[in-house]
C-alpha angles and dihedrals in degrees: 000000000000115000121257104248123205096264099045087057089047094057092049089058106054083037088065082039099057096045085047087054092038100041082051089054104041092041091058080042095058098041086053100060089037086054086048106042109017106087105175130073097296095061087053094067084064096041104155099018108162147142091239106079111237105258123221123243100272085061103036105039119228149186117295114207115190104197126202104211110216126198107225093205097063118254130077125307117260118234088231094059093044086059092048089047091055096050084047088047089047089045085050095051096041085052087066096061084246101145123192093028124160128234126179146160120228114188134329102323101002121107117191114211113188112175129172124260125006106312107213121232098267081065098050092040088053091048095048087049119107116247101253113195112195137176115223126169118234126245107182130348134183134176103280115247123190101231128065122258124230148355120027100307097069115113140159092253130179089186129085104268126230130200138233112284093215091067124110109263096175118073125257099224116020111253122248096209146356084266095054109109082215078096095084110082121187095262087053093044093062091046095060085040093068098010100137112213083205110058111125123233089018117142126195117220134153134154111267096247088051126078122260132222113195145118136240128273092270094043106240102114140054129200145190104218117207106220115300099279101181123020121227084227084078094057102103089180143028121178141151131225145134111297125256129213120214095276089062093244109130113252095208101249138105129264147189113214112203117186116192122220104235101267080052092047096051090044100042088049093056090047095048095049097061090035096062094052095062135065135274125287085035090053101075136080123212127216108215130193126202091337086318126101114229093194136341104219120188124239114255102166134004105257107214084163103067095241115109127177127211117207135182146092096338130147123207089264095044089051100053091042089058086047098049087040089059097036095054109022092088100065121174083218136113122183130230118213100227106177128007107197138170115240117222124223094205095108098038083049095052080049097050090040092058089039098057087042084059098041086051083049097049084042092056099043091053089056096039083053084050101054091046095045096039101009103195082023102071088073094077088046083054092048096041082048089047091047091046100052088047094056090045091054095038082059099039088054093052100049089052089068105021092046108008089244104167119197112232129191086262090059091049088058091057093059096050087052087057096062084062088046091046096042088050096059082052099061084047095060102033094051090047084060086045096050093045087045086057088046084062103255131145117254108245080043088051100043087054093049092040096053091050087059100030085058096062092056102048092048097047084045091045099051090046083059094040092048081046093057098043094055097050097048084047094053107031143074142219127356089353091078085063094058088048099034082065093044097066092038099059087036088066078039103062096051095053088051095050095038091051113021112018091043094050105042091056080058087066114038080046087076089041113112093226098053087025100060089032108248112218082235095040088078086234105090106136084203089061096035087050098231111193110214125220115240115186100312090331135099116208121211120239118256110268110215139125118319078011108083103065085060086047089061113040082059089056097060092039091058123111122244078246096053098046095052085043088055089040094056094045092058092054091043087052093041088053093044094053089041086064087046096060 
């Protein structure tokens, strides 16, 4: 088997290089004229799909809604209430597909909702809705699939389903209660058949005294509800803690406590007493939140005390999020829209204007550097630059159609910082060839030496930046997560360029006559550069004369501790051996 040279390798490696840029574009390409053309279910799943990334809302512009939040009850709204009502007012909005949204209390009972674009009116209509928390027992539930089962109307839909008009929706036989499966007449039955837990825009509603089909908040499950037997107005009380056996000794776990006003108590012991005597699934009992359930327990006892407890696989923060979610998921609360106004991207446009003439300033210095500092050089700065800004923007289209990513002004910033960071993993390797060019290697000799020691460092560089990244999108907020969000994006970037463009293009200029021979203008020549050559065991200094010296020089402070005593040495060992000659 013949042995993989170094510009064979080279050449494997632009030609990945080249299908990864090539499958990115044709796959953003394709998605583009299926988006356009396709108008049944498959185009959907590329809705959006261009070749201009989505902008936030800083960018774009959008609709501002200032909500006056109402308590329906009569009395102030709590400070408390107002901050639940804004994280069931961000759940509403994610749920919408709507990325990069705004919400934000004002007062004392004002919440302040911006969101890119224009919203339609089903958006505004779900935002304005009161949060309803309601217990249903639950009559049949499956893992959720995304496509329809059976007969001719299944289909892979993304769209709310509707079915045939000409199907029973009255029951055969009248329930007896909200647990009879007798519920489930033949129209809801097909319903929960080809119901999608994943079609957009889809939002669950039914009357209390009516059964429900609808999933869980991931998605995962779908259920078939039995009529609202127990409203989450009746919870007094919602808190988390570690969970307690009979005996009073913690078990270790977490919990959720619930405790029931008395007309909750009287009802939820009525609904927990039939419940405990069927079997599972009908044994449970789901909390749903606005036409969403939060969790589906089991029922373990029948509670006659108005006190419930909720176990499973929580976490502290889990816990506390399903606590605050039934405590407060019942608000007594409506919202008033009272302003609906346009906002203007004039002044996120002046900002991204001077950041992009800062980022083309900073572009320009760090090529005119280049070209100073390696002369012919600097063009494949300039080319790995070039590579490295198409794949970022290849990846930044796709993900504002595949994912809803928007870039932000924040995220903008980010970009401008990676021509530092890309710029940076240049210099590396370009001064490692440098150094082994002073040692007195060749130059394909020295690129491949160069790179082994140049990779260490960039990737060392590079993961401080990535772990960096990763920190800051974790901790912080806003638009502080797009400027972080890029950054580790151009950071992964940035070692793909180097690994296969910038390394491999050095492999082949390396065997050019102008780079190979080092020309005075390539940047590589060993004489400007004042290489010093190895003899046997011994380094000779370069010739001082003349236009020399500066280059002498220059060698000298570059050399290692360990260079200069070996030189050193040398220079005794020579002075002894011509003092015997003589």
């Amino acid at each position: 088997m013949a042995r993989s040279t170094p510009v064979k390798k080279a050449l494997r490696s632009l030609t990945w290089l080249v299908i990864i840029m090539a499958a990115l574009a044709g796959l953003n390409t394709a998605a583009s004229v299926l988006a356009a053309n396709t108008k049944d279910d498959t185009g959907k799943w590329f809705a959006g799909a261009s070749w201009v990334p989505e902008l936030a809302l800083d960018l774009q512009g959008g609709t501002q809604l200032t909500l006056a939040a109402q308590n329906t009850e009569g009395g102030s709204v709590t400070s408390q209430q107002l901050n639940q009502a804004v994280n069931i007012i961000r759940q509403r909005i994610n749920a919408t597909g709507v990325s990069e949204s705004q919400i934000n209390t004002q007062g004392t009972n004002n919440i302040v909702v911006s969101i890119p674009g224009k919203p339609d009116k089903a958006t505004i209509d779900r935002i304005e809705a009161a949060a309803k928390l309601t217990f249903r027992p639950v009559l049949t539930t499956s893992a959720a699939t995304n496509a329809a089962v059976g007969g001719d109307s299944a289909t892979a839909s993304p769209t709310p389903y509707t079915p045939p008009a000409s199907l029973p929706a009255t029951p055969s036989a009248k329930p007896t209660d909200a647990s009879d499966l007798n519920q489930i007449t033949p129209r809801l039955q097909d319903l929960y058949t080809n119901y999608d837990c994943k079609a957009p825009g889809d939002v669950t509603t039914a009357p209390d005294d009516e059964p429900l089909v609808t999933c869980d908040a991931d998605g995962t499950a779908k259920f078939v509800l039995g009529p609202v037997e127990v409203s989450g107005a009746d919870i007094s009380n919602a808190t988390s803690g570690l969970a307690q056996d009979s005996q009073g000794a913690t078990t270790g776990q977490w919990a959720v406590n619930l405790t029931f006003n008395g007309d909750g108590s009287k009802d939820f012991s009525s609904v927990t007493n039939r419940l405990v005597k069927l079997q599972s699934p009908q044994n449970q009992f789901a909390i749903v939140l606005d036409g969403t359930v939060i969790t589906a327990p089991a029922t373990n006892a029948a509670i006659t005390n108005g006190k419930a407890q909720i176990t499973g696989n929580f976490t502290a923060e889990s816990a506390k999020t399903l606590a605050d979610q039934l405590k407060y998921g019942a608000l007594p609360i409506n919202f008033q829209v009272q302003s609906n106004e346009n906002i203007s991207a004039t002044l996120g446009t002046a900002q991204l204007i001077g950041g992009l003439v800062a980022g083309l300033i900073g572009l320009i210095l760090v090529i005119i550097y280049s070209v100073i500092q390696y002369r012919a050089l600097a063009f494949v700065t300039v080319l790995s630059l070039g590579v490295a800004a198409a794949l970022t923007y290849l990846v930044i289209a796709i993900m504002s159609w595949r994912v809803d990513y928007r870039l932000s002004l924040a995220g903008v910033a980010g970009l401008i910082v990676a021509i530092g960071i890309t710029a940076d993993s240049f210099i590396v390797y370009f001064e490692r060839i440098r150094d082994e060019l002073r040692d007195g290697r060749g130059l394909e000799s020295a690129v491949e030496a160069g790179w082994k020691r140049a990779l260490r460092t960039i990737l060392a560089s590079d993961s401080i930046n990535f772990l960096a990244a990763v920190v800051l999108y974790v901790l912080a907020v806003s638009d502080v997560k797009g400027f972080a969000f890029t950054l580790l994006l151009t950071t992964l970037i940035d070692v793909v360029v180097v690994v296969l463009f910038t390394h491999p293009m050095m492999q082949l200029i390396a065997r050019s006559r102008f780079f190979g021979e080092g020309h005075r203008f390539s940047g590589l020549d060993p004489a400007a550069l004042g290489a010093v050559y190895r003899g046997r065991a011994q380094f000779r200094a370069p010739v001082v004369d003349g236009k020399r010296q500066r280059s002498a020089g220059e060698a000298q402070r570059r050399q290692t501790i360990a260079e200069r005593k070996a030189q050193q040495n040398a220079g005794t060992t020579g002075s002894t051996t011509d003092g015997k000659d003589d």
